[in-house]
mmCIF file of C-alpha atoms in Angstrom:
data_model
loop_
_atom_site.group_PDB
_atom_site.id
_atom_site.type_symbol
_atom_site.label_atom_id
_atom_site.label_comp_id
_atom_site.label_asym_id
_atom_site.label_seq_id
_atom_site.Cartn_x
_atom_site.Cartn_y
_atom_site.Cartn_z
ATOM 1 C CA UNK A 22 0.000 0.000 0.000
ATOM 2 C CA UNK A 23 2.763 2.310 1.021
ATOM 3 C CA UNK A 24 4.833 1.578 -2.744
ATOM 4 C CA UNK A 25 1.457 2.168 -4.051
ATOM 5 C CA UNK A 26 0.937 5.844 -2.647
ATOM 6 C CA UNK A 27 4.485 6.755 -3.611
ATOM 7 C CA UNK A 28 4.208 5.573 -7.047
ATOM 8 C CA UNK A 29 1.016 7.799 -7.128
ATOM 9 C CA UNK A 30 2.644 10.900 -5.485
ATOM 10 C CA UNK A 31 5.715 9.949 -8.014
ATOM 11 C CA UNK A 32 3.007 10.295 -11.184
ATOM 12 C CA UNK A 33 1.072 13.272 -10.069
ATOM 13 C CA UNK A 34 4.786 15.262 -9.128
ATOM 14 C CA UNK A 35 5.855 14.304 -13.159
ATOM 15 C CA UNK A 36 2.836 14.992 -14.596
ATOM 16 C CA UNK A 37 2.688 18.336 -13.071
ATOM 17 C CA UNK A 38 6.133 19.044 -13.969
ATOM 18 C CA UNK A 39 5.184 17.910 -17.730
ATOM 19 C CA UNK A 40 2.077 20.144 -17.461
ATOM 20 C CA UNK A 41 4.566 22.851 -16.347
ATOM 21 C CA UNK A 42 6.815 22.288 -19.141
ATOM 22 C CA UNK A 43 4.315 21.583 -21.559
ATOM 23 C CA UNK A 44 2.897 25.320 -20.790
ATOM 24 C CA UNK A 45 6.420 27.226 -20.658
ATOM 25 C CA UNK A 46 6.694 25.695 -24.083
ATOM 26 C CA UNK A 47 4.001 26.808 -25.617
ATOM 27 C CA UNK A 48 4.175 30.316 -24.292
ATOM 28 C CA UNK A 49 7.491 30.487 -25.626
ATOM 29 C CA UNK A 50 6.019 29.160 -28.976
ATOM 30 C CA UNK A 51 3.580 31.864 -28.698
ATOM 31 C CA UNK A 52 5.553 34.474 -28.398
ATOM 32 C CA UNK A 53 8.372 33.669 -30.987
ATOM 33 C CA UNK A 54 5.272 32.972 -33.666
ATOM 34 C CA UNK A 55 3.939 36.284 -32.897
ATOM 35 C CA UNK A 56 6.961 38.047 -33.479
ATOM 36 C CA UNK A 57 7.510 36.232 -36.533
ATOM 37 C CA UNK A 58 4.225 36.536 -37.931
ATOM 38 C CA UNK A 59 4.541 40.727 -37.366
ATOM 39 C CA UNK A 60 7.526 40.641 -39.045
ATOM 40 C CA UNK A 61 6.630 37.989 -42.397
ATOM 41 C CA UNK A 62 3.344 40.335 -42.866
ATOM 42 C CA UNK A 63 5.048 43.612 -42.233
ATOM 43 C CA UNK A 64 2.462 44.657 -39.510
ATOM 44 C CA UNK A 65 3.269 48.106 -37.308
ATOM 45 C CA UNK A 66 1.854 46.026 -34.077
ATOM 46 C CA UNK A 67 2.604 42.204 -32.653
ATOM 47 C CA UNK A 68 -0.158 39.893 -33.064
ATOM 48 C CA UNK A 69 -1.567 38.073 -30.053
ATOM 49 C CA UNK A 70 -1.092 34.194 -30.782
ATOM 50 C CA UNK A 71 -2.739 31.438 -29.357
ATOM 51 C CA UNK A 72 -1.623 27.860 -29.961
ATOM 52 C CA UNK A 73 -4.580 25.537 -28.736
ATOM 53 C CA UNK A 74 -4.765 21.527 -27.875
ATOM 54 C CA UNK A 75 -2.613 19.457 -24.890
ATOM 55 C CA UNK A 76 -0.253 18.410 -25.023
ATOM 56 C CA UNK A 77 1.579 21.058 -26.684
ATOM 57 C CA UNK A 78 4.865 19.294 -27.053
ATOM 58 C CA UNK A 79 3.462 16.085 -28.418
ATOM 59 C CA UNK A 80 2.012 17.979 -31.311
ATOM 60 C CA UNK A 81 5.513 20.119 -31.871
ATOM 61 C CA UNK A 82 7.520 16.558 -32.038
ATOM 62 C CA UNK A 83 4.869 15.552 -34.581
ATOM 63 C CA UNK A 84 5.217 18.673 -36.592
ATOM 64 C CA UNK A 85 1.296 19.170 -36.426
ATOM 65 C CA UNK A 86 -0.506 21.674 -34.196
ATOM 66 C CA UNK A 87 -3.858 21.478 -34.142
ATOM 67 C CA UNK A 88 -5.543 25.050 -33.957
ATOM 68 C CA UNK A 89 -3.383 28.485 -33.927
ATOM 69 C CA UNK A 90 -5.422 31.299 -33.152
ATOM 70 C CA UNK A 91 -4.413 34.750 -33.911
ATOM 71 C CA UNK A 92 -5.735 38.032 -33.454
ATOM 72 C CA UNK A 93 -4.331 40.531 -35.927
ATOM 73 C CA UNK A 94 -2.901 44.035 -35.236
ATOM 74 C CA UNK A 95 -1.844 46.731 -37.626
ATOM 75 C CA UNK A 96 -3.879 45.971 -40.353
ATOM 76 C CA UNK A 97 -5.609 48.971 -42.325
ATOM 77 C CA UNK A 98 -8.076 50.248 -45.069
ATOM 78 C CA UNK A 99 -7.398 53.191 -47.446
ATOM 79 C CA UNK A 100 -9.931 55.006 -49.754
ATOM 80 C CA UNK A 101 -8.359 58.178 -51.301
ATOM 81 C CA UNK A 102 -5.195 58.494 -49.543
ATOM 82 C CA UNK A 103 -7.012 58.476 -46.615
ATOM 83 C CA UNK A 104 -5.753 55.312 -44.233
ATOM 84 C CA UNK A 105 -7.885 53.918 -41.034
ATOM 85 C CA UNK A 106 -7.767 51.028 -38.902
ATOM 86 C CA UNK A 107 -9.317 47.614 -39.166
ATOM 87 C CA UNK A 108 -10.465 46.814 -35.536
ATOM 88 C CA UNK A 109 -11.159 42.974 -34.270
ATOM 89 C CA UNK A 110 -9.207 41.293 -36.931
ATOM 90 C CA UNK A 111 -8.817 37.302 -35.832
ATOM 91 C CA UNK A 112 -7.832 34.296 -37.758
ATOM 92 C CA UNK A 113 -8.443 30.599 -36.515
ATOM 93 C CA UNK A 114 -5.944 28.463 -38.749
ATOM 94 C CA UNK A 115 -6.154 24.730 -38.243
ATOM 95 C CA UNK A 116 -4.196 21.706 -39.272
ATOM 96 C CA UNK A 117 -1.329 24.012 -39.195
ATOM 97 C CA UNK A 118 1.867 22.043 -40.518
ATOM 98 C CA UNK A 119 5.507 22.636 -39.108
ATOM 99 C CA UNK A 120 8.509 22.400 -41.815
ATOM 100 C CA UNK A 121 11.663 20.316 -40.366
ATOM 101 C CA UNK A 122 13.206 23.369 -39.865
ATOM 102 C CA UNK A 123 10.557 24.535 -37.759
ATOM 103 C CA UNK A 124 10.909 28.166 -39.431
ATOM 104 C CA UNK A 125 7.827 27.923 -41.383
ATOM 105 C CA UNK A 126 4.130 26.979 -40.775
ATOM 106 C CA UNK A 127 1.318 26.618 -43.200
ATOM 107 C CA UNK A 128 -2.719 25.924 -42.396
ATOM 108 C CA UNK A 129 -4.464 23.874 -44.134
ATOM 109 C CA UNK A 130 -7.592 25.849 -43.370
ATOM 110 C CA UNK A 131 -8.961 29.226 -41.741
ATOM 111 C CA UNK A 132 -11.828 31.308 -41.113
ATOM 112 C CA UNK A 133 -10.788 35.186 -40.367
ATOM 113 C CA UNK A 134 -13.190 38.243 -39.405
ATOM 114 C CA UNK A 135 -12.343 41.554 -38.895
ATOM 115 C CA UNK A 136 -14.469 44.827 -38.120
ATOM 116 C CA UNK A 137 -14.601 48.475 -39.290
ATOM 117 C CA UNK A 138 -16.402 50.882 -36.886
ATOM 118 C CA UNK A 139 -18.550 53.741 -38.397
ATOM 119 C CA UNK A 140 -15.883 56.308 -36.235
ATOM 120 C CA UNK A 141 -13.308 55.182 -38.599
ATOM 121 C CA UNK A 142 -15.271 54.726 -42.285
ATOM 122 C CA UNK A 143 -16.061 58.532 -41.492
ATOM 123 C CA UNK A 144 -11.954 58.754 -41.363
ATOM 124 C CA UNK A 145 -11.510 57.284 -44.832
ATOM 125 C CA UNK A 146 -14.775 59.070 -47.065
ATOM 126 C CA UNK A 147 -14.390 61.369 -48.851
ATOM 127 C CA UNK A 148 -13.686 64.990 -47.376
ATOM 128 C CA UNK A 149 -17.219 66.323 -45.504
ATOM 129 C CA UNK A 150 -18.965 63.144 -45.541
ATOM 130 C CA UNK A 151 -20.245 60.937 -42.589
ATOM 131 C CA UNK A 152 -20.794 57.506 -42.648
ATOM 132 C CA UNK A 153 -23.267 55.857 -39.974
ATOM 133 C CA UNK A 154 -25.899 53.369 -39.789
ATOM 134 C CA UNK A 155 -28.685 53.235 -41.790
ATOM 135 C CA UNK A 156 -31.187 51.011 -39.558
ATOM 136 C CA UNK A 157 -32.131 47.972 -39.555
ATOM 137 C CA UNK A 158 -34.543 48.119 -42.581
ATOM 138 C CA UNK A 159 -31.618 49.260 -44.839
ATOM 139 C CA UNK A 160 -28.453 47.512 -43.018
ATOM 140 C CA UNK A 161 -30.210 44.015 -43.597
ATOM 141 C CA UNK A 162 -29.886 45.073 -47.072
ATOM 142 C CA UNK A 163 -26.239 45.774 -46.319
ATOM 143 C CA UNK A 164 -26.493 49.616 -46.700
ATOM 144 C CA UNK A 165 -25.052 52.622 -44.741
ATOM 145 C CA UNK A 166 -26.028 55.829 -44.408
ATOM 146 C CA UNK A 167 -23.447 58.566 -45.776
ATOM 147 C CA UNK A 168 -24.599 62.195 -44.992
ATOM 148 C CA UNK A 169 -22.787 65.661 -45.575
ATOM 149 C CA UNK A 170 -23.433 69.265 -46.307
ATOM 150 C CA UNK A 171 -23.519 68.825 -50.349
ATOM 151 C CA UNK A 172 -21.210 72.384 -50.638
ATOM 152 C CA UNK A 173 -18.938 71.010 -48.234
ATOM 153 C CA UNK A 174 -18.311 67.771 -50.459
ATOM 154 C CA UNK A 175 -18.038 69.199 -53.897
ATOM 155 C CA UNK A 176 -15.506 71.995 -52.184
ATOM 156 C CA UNK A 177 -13.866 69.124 -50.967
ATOM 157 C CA UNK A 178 -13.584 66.842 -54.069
ATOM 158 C CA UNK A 179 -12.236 70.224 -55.759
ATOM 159 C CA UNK A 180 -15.105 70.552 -57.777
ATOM 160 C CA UNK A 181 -15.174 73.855 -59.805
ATOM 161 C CA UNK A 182 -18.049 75.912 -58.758
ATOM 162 C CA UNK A 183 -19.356 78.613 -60.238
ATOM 163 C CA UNK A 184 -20.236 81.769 -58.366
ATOM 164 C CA UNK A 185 -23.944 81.701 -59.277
ATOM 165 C CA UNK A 186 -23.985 78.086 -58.452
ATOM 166 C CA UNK A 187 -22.749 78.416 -54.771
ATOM 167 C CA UNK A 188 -25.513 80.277 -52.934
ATOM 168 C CA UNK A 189 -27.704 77.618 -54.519
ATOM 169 C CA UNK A 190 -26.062 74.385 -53.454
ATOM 170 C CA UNK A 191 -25.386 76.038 -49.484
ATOM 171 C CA UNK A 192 -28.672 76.827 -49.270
ATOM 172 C CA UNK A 193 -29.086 72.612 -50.153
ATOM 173 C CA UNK A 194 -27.530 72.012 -46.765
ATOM 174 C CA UNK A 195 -27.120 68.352 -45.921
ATOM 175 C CA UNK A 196 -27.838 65.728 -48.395
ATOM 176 C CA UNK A 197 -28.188 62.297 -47.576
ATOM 177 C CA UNK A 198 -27.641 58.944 -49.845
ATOM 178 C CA UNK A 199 -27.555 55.279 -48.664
ATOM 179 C CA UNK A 200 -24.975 53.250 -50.250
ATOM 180 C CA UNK A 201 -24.779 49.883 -50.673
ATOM 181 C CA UNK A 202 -21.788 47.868 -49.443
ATOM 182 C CA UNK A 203 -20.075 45.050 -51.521
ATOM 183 C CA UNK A 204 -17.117 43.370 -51.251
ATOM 184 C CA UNK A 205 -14.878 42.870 -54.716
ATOM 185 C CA UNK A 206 -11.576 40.907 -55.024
ATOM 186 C CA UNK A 207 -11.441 39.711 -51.214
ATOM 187 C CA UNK A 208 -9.759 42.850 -50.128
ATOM 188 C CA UNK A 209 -11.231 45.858 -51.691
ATOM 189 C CA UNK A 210 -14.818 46.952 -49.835
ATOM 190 C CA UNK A 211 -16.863 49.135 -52.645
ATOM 191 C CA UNK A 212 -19.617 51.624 -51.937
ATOM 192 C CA UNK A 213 -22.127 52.778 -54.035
ATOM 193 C CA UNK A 214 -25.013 54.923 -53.312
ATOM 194 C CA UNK A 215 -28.689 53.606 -54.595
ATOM 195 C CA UNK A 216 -29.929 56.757 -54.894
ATOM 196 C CA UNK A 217 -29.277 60.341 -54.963
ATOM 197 C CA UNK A 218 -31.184 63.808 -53.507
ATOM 198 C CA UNK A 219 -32.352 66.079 -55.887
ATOM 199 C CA UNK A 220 -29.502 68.819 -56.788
ATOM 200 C CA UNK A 221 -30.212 72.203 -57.354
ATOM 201 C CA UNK A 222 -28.201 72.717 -59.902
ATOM 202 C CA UNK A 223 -27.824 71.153 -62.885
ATOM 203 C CA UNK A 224 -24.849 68.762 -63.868
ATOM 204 C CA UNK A 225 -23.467 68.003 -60.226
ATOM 205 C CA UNK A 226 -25.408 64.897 -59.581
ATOM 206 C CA UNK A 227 -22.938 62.783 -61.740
ATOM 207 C CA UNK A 228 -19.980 65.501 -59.594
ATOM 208 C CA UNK A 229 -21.845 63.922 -56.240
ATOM 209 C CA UNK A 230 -21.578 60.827 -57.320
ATOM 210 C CA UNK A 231 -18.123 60.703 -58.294
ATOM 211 C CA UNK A 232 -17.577 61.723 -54.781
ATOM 212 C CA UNK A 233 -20.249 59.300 -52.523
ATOM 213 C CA UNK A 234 -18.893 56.183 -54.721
ATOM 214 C CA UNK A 235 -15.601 55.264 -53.736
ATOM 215 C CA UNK A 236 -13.430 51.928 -53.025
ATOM 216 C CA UNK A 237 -12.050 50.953 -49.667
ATOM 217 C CA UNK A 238 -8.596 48.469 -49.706
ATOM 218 C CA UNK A 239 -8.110 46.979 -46.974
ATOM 219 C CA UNK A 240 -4.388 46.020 -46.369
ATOM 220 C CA UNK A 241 -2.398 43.305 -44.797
ATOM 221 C CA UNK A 242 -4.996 40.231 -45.052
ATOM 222 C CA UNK A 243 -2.519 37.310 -46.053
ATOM 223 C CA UNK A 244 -2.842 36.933 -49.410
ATOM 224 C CA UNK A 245 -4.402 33.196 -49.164
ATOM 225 C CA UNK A 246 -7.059 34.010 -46.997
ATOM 226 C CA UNK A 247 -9.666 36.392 -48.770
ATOM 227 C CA UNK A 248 -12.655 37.950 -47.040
ATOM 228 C CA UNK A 249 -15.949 36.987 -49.139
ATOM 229 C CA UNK A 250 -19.067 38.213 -46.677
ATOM 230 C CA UNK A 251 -19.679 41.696 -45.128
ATOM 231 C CA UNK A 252 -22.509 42.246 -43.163
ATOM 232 C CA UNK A 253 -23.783 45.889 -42.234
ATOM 233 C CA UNK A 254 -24.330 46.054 -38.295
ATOM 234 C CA UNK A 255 -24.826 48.471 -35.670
ATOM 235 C CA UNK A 256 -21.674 48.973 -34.774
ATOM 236 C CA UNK A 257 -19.788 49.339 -38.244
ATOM 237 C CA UNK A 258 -19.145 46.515 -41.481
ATOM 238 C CA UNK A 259 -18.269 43.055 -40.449
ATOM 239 C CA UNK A 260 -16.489 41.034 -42.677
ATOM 240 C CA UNK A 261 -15.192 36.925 -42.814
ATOM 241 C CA UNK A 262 -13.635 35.210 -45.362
ATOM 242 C CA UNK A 263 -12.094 31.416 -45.568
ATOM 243 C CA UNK A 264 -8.582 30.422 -46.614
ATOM 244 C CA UNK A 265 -6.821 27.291 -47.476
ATOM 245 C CA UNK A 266 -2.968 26.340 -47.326
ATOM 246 C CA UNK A 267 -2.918 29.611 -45.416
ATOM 247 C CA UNK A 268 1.337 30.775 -44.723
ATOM 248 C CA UNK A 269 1.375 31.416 -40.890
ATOM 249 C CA UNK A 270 5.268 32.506 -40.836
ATOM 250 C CA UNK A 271 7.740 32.112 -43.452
#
């Protein structure tokens, strides 16, 4: 009975220190993936990595982890030299297979999301306009609301006005479209308004739209995963997208 309750006390004192190992490992892991993904996809900020299933070491000896999650920092949108952030960007890569070397890792699959809050689609539109939700009627249709005083938009698209033509399209004040939302190319967010207010002068509805339709890229999504859903909430566009044989680091 005694040789019994040693042995025991022996197994639970190794398996702790394997648990203890096991963990330091992967933290390490962690952190050294993290750093090398930042600097493999060029991002300004480290990722946060997490490298899921027990035991850890097991699945490094068999050059085979199971899930890698990572949330993604640093990655941005432009649209007309103007450049925002992309907030809530996360990928879940699975089946993610270790080279001999260990210096490179590929996924066989992934599912990534990322978000873009209204705050900072204002940021990137064009010069005077505001972007915000357009309710639930409309977003379910994946539209958003872009508003702005229409003077304030052609002046800031550097649209030639005349001086007869100015008290007239002030005294328009703000004009409101709702554009639709689509994604083209798995990186590139267009927006397109459905329709347009009456202008009160002649010839500078096709100016206004020139201005309300514009592209958004959004930069730094590895090139093997590409985003293929956006969804128009409450809170700003919501996007996902699937990859396959998706490059981790190297």
């Amino acid at each position: 009975m005694r040789a019994l309750r040693i042995l025991l006390i022996t197994a639970v004192i190794l398996g702790g220190l394997f648990i203890a190992a096991d963990r330091i490992a992967v933290n390490m892991a962690e952190s050294e993936t993290a750093d090398r993904i930042r600097s493999s996809q060029g991002l300004s900020a480290t990722p946060e990595v997490s490298i899921k299933g027990f035991p850890f070491l097991t699945q490094v000896a068999g050059k085979q982890l199971d899930e890698v999650d990572v949330s993604l920092a640093g990655i941005t949108a432009t649209a007309g030299g103007h450049t925002v952030n992309v907030t809530e960007v996360t990928a879940e890569l699975r089946d993610v297979k270790v080279n001999s070397s260990y210096s490179s890792a590929v996924a066989g699959s992934a599912d990534g999301s990322a978000r873009i809050s209204y705050e900072d689609l204002t940021k990137a539109a064009p010069e005077g306009a505001t972007v915000s939700y357009a309710g639930p009627e409309r977003a379910a249709k994946g539209q958003v609301k872009v508003t702005g005083p229409l003077l304030d938009l052609l002046k800031g698209a550097g649209v030639d006005i005349p001086g007869r033509a100015e008290p007239l399209l002030k005294g328009a004040g703000d004009v409101t479209t709702y554009s639709s939302v689509v994604l083209k190319g798995g990186t590139t967010v267009q927006l397109k308004a459905e329709t347009l207010p009456g202008i009160p002068v002649p010839g500078f509805e096709r100016k206004l739209r020139e201005i309300v339709d514009y592209d958004l890229k959004i930069e730094g999504i590895p090139a093997s995963l590409s985003l293929d859903r956006v969804e128009t909430t409450a809170d700003g566009l919501k996007f996902a997208g699937k990859g396959t044989n998706v490059a981790l680091v190297g």
